[in-house]
CSV table of C-alpha atoms in Angstrom, one decimal:
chain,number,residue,atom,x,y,z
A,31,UNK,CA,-21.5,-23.5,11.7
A,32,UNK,CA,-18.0,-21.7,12.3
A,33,UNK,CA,-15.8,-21.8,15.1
A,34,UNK,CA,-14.7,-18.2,14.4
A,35,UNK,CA,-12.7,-18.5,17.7
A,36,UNK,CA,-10.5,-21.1,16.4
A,37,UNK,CA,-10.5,-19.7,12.7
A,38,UNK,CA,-9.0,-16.6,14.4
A,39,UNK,CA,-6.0,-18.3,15.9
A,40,UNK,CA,-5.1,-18.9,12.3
A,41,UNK,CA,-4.5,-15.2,11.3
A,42,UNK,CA,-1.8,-13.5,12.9
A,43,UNK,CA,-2.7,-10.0,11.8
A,44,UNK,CA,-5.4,-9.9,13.8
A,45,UNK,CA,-3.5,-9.4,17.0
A,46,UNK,CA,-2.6,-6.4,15.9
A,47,UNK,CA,-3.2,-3.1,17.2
A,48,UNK,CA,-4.2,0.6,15.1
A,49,UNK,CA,-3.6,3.8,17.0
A,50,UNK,CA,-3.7,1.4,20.7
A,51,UNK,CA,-7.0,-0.7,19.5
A,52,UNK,CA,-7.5,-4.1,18.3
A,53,UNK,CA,-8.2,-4.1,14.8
A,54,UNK,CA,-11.2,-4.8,13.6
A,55,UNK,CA,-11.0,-5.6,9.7
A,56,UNK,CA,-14.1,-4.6,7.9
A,57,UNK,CA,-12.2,-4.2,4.2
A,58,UNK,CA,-12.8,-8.0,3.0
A,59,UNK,CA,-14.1,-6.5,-0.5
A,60,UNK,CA,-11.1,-4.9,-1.3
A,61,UNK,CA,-8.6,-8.2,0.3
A,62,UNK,CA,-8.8,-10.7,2.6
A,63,UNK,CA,-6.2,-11.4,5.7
A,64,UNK,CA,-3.9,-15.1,5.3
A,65,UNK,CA,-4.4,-17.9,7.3
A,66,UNK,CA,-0.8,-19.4,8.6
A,67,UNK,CA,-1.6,-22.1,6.2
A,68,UNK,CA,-1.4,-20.4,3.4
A,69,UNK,CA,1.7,-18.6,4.5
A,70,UNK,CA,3.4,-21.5,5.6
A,71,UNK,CA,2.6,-23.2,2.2
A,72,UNK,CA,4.1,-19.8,0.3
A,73,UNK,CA,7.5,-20.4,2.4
A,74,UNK,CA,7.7,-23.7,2.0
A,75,UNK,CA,7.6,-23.7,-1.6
A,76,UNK,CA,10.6,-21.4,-1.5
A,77,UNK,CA,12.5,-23.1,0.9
A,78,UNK,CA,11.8,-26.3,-0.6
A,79,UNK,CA,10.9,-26.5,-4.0
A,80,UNK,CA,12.0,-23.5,-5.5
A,81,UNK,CA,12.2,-23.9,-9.2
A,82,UNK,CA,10.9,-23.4,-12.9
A,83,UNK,CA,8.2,-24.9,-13.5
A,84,UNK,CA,7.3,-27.1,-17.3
A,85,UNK,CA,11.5,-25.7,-18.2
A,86,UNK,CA,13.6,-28.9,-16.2
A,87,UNK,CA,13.9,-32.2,-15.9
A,88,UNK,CA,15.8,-31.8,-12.7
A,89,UNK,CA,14.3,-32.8,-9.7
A,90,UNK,CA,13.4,-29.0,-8.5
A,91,UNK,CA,11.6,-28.5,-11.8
A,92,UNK,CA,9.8,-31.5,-11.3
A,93,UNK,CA,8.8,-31.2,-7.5
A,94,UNK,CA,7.6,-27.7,-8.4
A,95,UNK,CA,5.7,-28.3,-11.9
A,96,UNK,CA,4.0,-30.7,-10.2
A,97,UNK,CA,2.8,-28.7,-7.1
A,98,UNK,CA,1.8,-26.1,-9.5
A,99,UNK,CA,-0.6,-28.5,-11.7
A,100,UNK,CA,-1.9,-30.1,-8.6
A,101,UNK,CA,-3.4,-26.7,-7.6
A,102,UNK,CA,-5.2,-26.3,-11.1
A,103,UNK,CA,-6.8,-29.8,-10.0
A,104,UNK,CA,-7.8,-28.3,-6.6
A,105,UNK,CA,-9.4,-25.1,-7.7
A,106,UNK,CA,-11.3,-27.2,-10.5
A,107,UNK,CA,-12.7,-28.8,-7.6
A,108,UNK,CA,-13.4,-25.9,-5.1
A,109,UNK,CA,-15.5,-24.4,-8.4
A,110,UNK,CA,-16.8,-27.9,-9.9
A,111,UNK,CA,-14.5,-27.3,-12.8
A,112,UNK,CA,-15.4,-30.2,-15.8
A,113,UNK,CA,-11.9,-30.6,-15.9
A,114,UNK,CA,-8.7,-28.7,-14.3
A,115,UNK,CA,-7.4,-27.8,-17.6
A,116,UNK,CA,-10.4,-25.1,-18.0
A,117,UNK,CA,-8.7,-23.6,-15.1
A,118,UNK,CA,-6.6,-20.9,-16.4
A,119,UNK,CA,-4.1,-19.1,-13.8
A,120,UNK,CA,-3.6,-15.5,-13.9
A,121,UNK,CA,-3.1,-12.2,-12.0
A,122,UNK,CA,-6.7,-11.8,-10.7
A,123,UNK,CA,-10.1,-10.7,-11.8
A,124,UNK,CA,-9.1,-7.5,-14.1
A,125,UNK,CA,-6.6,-9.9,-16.0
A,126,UNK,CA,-9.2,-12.3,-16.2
A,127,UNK,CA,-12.0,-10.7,-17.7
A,128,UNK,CA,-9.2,-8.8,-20.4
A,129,UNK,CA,-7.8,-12.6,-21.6
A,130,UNK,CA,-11.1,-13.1,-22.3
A,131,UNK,CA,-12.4,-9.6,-23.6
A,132,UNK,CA,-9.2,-9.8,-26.1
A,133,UNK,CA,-9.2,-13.5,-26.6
A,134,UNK,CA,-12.5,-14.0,-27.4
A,135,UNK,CA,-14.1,-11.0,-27.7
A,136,UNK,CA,-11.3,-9.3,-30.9
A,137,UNK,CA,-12.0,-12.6,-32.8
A,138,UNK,CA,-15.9,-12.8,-32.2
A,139,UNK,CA,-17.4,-9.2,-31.6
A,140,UNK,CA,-17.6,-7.7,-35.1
A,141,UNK,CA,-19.4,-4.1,-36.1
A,142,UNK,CA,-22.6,-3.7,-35.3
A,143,UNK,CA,-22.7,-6.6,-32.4
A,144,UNK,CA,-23.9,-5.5,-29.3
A,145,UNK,CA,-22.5,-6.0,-25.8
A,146,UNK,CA,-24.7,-6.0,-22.3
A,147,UNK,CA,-23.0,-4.8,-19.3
A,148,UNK,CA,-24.5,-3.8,-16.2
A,149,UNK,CA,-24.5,-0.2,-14.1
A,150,UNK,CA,-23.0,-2.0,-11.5
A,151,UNK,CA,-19.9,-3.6,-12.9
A,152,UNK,CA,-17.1,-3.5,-11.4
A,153,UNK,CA,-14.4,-1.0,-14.2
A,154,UNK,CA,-12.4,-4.2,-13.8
A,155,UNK,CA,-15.5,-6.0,-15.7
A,156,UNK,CA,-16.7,-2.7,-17.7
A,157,UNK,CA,-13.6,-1.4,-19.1
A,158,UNK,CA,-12.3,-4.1,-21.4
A,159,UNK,CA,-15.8,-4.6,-22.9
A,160,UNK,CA,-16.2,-1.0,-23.9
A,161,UNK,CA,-12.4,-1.2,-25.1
A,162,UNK,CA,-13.7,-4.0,-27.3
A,163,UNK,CA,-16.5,-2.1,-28.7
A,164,UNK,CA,-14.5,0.4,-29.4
A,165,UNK,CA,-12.1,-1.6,-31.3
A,166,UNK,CA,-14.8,-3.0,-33.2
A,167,UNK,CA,-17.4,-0.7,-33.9
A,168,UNK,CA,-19.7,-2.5,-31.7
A,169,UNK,CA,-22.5,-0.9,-29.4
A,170,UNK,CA,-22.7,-1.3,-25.5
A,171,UNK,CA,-25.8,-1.3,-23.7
A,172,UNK,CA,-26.2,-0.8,-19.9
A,173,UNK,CA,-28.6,-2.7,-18.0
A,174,UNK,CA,-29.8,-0.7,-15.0
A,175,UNK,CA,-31.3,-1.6,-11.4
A,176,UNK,CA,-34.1,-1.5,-9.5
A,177,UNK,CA,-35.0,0.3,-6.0
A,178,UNK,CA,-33.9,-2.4,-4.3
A,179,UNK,CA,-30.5,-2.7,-6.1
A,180,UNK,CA,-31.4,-5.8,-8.4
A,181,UNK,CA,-30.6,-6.1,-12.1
A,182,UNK,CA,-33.6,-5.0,-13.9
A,183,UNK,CA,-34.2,-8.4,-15.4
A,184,UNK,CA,-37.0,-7.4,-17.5
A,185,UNK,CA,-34.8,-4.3,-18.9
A,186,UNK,CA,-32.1,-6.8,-19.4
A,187,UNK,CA,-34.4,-8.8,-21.6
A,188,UNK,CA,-35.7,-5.9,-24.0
A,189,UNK,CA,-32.2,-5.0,-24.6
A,190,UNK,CA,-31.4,-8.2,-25.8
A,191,UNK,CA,-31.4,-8.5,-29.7
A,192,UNK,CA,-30.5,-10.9,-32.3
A,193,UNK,CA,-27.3,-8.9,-32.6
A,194,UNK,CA,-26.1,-9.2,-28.9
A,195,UNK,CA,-23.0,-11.3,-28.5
A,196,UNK,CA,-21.8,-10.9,-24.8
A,197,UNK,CA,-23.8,-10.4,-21.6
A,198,UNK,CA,-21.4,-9.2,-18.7
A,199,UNK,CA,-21.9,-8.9,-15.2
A,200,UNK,CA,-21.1,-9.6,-11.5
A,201,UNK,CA,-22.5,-12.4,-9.6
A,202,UNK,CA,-22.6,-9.8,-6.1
A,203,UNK,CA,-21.8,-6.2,-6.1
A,204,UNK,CA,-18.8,-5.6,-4.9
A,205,UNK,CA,-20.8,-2.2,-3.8
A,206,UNK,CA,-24.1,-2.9,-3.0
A,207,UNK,CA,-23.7,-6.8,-2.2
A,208,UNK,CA,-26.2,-7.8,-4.3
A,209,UNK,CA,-26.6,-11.5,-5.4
A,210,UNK,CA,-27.5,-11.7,-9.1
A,211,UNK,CA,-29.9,-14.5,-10.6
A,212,UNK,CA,-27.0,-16.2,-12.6
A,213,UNK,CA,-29.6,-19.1,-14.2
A,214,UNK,CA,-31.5,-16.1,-15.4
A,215,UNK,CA,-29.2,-14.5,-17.1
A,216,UNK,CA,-28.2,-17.1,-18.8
A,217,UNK,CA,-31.6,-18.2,-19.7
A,218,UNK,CA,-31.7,-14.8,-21.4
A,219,UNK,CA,-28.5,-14.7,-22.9
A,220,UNK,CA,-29.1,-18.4,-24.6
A,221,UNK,CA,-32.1,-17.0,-26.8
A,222,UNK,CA,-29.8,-15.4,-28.8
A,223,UNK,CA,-26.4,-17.6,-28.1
A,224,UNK,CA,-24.9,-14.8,-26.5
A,225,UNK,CA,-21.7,-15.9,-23.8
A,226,UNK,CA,-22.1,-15.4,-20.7
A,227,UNK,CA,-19.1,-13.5,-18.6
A,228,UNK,CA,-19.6,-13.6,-15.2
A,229,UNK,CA,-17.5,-11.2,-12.5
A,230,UNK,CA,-16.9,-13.6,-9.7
A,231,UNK,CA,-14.4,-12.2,-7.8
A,232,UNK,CA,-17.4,-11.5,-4.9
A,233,UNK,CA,-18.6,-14.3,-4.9
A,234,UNK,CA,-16.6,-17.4,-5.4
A,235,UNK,CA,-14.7,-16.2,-1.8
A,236,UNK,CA,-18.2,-16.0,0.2
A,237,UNK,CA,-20.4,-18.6,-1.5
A,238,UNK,CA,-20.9,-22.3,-2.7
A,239,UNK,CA,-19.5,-21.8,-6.9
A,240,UNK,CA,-20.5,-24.8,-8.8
A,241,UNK,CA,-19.9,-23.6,-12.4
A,242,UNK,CA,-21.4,-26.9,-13.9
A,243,UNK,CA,-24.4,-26.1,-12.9
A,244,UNK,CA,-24.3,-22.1,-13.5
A,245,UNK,CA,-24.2,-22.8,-17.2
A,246,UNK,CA,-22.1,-19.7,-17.8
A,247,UNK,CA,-19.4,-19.6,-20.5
A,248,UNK,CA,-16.4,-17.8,-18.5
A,249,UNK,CA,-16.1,-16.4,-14.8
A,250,UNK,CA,-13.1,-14.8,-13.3
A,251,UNK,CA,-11.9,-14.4,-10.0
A,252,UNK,CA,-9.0,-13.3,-7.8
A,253,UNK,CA,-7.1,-15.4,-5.5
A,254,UNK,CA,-6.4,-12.4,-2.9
A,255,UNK,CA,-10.2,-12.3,-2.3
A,256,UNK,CA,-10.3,-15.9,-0.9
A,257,UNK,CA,-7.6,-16.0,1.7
A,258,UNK,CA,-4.6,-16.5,-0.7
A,259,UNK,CA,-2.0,-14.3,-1.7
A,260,UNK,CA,-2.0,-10.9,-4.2
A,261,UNK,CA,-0.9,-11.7,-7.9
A,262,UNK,CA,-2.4,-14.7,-8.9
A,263,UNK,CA,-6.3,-14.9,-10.1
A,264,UNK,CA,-7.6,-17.9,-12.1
A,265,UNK,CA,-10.0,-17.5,-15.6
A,266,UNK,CA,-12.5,-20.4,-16.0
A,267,UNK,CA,-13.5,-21.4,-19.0
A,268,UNK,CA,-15.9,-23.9,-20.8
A,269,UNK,CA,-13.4,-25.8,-23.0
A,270,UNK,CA,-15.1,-25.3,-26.1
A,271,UNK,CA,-14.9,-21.5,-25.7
A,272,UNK,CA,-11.5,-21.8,-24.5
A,273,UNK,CA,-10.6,-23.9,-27.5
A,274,UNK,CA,-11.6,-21.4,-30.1
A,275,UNK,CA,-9.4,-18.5,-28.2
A,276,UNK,CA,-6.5,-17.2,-29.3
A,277,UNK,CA,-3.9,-16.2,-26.5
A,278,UNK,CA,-3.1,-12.4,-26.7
A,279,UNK,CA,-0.3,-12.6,-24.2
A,280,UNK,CA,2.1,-15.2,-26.0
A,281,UNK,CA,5.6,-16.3,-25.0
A,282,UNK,CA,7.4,-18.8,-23.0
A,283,UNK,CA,5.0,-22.0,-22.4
A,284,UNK,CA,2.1,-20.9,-24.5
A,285,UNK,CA,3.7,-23.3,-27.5
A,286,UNK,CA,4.8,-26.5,-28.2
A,287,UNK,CA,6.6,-25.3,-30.9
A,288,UNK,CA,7.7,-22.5,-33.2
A,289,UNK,CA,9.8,-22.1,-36.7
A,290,UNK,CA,10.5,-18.8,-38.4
A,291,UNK,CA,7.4,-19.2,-40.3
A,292,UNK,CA,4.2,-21.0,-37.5
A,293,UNK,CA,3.2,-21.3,-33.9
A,294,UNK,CA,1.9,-24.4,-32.6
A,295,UNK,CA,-0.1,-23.5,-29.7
A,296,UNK,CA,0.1,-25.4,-26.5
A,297,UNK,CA,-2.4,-27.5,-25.1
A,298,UNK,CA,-4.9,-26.2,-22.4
A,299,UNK,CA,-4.6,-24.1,-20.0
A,300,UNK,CA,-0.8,-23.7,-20.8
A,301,UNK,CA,-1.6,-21.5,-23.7
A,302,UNK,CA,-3.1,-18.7,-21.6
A,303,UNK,CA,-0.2,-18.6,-19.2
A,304,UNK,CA,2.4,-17.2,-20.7
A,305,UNK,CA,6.0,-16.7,-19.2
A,306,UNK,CA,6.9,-17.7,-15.7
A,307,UNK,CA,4.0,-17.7,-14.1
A,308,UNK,CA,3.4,-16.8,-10.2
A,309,UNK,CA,4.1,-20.4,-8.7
A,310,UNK,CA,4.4,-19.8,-5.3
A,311,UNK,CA,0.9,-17.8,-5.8
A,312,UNK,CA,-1.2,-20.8,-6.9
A,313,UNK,CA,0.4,-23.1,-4.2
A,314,UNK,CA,-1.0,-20.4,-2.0
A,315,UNK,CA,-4.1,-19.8,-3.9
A,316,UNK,CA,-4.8,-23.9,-3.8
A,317,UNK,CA,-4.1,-23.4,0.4
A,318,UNK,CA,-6.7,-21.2,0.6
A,319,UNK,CA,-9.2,-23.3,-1.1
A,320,UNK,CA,-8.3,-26.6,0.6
A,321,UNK,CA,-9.0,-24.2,3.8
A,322,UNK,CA,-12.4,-22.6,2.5
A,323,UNK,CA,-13.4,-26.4,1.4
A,324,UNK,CA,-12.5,-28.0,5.0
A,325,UNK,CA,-14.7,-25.0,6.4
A,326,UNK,CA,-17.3,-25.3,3.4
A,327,UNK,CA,-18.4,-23.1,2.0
A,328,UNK,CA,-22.4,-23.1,2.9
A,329,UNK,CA,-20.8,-22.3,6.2
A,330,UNK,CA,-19.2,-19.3,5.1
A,331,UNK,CA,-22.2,-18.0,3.4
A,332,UNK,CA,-24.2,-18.6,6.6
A,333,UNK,CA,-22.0,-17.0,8.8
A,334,UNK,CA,-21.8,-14.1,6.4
A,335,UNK,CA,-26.1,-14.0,6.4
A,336,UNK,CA,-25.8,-13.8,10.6
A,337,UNK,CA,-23.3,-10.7,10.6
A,338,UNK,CA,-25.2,-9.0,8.0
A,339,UNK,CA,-29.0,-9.3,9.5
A,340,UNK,CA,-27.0,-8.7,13.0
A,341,UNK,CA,-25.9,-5.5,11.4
A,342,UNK,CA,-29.6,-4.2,10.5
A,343,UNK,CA,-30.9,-5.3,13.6
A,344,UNK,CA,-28.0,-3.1,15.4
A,345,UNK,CA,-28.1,0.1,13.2
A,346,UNK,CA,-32.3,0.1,13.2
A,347,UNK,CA,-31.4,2.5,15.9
A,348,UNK,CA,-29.3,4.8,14.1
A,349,UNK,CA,-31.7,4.4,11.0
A,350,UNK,CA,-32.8,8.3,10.8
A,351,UNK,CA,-28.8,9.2,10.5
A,352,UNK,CA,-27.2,6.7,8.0
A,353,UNK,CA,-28.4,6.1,4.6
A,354,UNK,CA,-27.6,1.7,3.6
A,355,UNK,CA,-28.1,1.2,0.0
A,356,UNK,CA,-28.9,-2.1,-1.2
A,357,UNK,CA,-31.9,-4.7,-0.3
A,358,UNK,CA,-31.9,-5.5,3.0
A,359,UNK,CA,-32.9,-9.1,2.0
A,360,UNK,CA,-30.3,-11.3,3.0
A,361,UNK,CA,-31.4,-13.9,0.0
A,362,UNK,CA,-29.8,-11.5,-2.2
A,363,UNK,CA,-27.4,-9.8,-0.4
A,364,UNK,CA,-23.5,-10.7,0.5
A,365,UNK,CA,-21.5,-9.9,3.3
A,366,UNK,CA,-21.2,-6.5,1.9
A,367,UNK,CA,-22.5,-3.3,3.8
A,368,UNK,CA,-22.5,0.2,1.7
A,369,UNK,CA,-23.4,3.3,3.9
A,370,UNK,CA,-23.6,7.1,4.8
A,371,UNK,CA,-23.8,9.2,7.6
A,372,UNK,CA,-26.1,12.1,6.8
A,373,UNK,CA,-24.2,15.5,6.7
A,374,UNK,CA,-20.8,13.8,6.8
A,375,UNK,CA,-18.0,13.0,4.3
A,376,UNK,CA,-17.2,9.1,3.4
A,377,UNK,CA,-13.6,9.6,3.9
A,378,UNK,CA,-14.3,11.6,6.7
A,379,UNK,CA,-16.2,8.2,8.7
A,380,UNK,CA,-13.6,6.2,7.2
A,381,UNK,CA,-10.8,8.1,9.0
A,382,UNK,CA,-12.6,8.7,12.0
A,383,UNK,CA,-13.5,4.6,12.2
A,384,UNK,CA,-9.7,4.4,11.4
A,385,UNK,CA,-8.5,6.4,14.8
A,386,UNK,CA,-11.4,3.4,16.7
A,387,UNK,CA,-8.7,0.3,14.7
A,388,UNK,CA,-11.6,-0.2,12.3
A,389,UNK,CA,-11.0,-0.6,9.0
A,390,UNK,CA,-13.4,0.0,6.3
A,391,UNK,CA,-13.7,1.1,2.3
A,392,UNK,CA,-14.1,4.7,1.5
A,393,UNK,CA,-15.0,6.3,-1.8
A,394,UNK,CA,-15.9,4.3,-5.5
A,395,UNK,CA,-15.2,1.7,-4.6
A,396,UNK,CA,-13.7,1.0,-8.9
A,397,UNK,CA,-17.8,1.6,-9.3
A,398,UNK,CA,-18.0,5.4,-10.4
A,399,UNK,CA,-20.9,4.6,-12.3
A,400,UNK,CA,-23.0,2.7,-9.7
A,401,UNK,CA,-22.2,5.3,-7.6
A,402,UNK,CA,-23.3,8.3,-9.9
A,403,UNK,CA,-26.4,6.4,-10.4
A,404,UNK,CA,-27.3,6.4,-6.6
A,405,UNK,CA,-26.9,9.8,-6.9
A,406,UNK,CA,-22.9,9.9,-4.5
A,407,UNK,CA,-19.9,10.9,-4.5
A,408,UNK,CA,-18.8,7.6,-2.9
A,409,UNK,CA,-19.8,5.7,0.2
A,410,UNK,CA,-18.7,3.9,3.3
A,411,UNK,CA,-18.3,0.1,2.8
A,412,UNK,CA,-18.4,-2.6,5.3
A,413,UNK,CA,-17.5,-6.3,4.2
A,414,UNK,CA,-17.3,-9.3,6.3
A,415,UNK,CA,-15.6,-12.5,6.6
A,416,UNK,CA,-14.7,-16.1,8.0
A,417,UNK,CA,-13.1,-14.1,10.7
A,418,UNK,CA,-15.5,-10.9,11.9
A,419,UNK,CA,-17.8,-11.3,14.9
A,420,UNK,CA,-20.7,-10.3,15.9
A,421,UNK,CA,-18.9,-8.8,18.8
A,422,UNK,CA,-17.4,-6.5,16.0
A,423,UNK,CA,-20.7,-5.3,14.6
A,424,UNK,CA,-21.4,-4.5,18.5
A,425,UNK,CA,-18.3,-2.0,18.4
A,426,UNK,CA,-18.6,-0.9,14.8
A,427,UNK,CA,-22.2,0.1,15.6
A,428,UNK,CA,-21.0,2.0,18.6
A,429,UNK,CA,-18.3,4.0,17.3
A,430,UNK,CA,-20.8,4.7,14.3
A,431,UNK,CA,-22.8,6.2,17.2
A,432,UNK,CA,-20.5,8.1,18.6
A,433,UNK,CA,-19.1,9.5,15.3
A,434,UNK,CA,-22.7,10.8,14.8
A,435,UNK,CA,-22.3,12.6,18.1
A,436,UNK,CA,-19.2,14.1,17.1
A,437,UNK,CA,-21.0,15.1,13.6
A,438,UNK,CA,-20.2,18.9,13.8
A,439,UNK,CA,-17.1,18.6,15.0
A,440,UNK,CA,-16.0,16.5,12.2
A,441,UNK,CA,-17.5,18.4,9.4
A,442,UNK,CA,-15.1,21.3,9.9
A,443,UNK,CA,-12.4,19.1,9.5
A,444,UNK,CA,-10.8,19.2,5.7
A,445,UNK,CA,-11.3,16.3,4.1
A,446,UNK,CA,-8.4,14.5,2.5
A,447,UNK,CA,-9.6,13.5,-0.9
A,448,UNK,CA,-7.9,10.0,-1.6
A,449,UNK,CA,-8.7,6.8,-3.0
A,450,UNK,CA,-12.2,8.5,-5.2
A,451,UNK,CA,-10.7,6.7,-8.1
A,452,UNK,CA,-11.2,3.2,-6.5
């Protein structure tokens, strides 16, 4: 189990105070605080090591290129990569799922083919796939959910046809939290040798990833998620799916060589990372994943089952007055807590949690069309990590209460209409 005491130690924002209270950080979906580790590894780098990396023989080139391909070799390992050269660095989860939208789906996706999303993709995970079918005169299909917030699996499976090529979807909800059956999916998706794209930029921070045993084709995640820093994300790819791609961002270290007249592409992963790429971001990113890994990850998931069935058992109380959407089964639901208060704006709680130093998700969460299918206008989103407490959930629950009290007061107060879009 976690010593979240000690884990706390290691994150220095959370000593820090919002309007004379101690924050509590509730906003885990959207990014995750840094450990000193990984913040210490980021300055070290530049006071250290500073260089180009795969461009010098020098020594700097050297130290650096080959702190950068040692953290391929660690993520590979925190995901049970085949191999680290199917780990392919990027910005995060959007650029991810566009490599391979462009990549694979421009060459393979032809009129008439058929791609499966889901209603609750994330637009990061939607919106390169209907680009795609766009581009190619393909069709799209939506797979919806059930009551409980689940994939309708059986839906999924009449909408599958000879024709389908791609099945797209996220392993948990970055809205509702739910856990998808991945070995389903893919069970599906292999009667007709449609790939598999799976959104894992929810899960792979909160849960054991073992891709080997997943059987997907791609998944894409962001490094910001999982304690490391903004701008770097990683794409993982089987290696015969990444061998048939061609790179549509090409440039500095995607070739071995060029004349006026060819390309010869460069070797795996190096020809889907063109230009200088954000060193100093997967040194960090590889930080964070040695950390997750000491912790392990089991123990993360654990932690994140205890705060979540805390929550229910706190807000049972409050039940008649806030509407939770989701399943309230913890076997299929992540860290991740999506709420109203009856008669009250989202943005409106969020503020009003804001002025108590908690700080939570307001509006669509980049879901607009999970959200219209729920029947809102946005929600009120609570996500968890290494670091909450169930000492938290005790406050959270209380100022909830009190904002409840304070429910007709509030409603006269104009609501600031920001951040609907994401």
């Amino acid at each position: 189990m976690l010593n979240v005491e000690e884990i706390r130690k290691d994150f220095p924002i959370l000593d820090k105070r919002v309007h004379g209270k101690k924050l509590v950080y509730f906003d885990n979906a959207a990014t995750t605080h840094k450990p000193r580790q990984v913040i210490d590894a980021i300055v070290e780098f530049y006071t250290k090591y500073n260089a180009n990396v795969h461009r010098g023989f020098h020594a700097l080139s050297q130290e650096a290129s080959e702190l950068y391909e040692e953290a391929h070799e660690i993520i590979a390992k925190f995901i049970n990569a085949f191999s680290w050269d199917e780990v392919v660095f990027c910005y995060n989860t959007t650029d991810a799922m566009n490599i391979v939208a462009y990549s694979w789906g421009l060459k393979n996706v032809e009129e008439g083919d058929e791609i499966i999303l889901t209603v609750m993709d994330h637009h990061s995970t939607m919106l390169p796939w209907r680009r795609v079918a766009e581009l190619k005169g393909a069709k799209v299909k939506y797979v919806d959910i059930d009551s409980e917030g689940l994939i309708d699996y059986a839906g999924l499976e009449e909408k599958v046809t000879e024709r389908t090529k791609v099945i797209v979807f996220p392993v948990m909800s970055n809205v509702l939290g739910t856990i998808n059956d991945v070995k389903r999916i893919v069970r599906i998706a292999r009667k007709v040798d449609a790939i598999v794209v799976a959104d894992g930029a929810q899960s792979v921070p909160h849960m054991p990833t073992n891709v080997r045993d997943l059987g997907i084709d791609f998944l894409g995640f962001s490094g910001h998620k999982m304690l490391g820093p903004t701008g770097i994300g990683v794409l993982w790819g089987r290696r015969d799916r990444l061998e048939e791609m061609m790179p549509f961002k090409v440039g500095g270290d995607t070739i071995k060589d060029v004349t006026l007249d060819s390309v010869v592409w460069h070797d795996l992963p190096w020809r889907f990372e063109a230009g200088t790429p954000n060193i100093a971001g997967a040194i960090g990113l590889a930080e964070a994943a040695k950390y997750l890994m000491k912790i392990g990850m089991e123990n993360v998931r654990q932690h994140e089952v205890e705060l979540v069935e805390y929550t229910f058992k706190r807000i049972e109380s409050l039940r008649t007055e806030i509407q939770v959407y989701g399943t309230r089964s913890t076997r299929y639901r992540g860290g991740v807590i999506a709420f109203n208060i009856k008669g009250l704006n989202h943005h409106t709680v969020g503020k009003a949690l804001d002025l108590f130093g908690i700080a939570v998700r307001t509006g669509m969460h980049c879901a607009h069309p999970l959200h219209y299918r729920l029947g809102l206008k946005g929600s009120v989103r609570a996500s968890y990590y290494i670091y909450n407490t169930l000492e938290e959930i005790d406050y959270f629950v209380e100022t909830l209460s009190k904002i409840i009290s304070l429910r007709e007061v509030l409603k006269k107060q104009p609501v600031e209409e920001v951040c609907t879009g994401t």
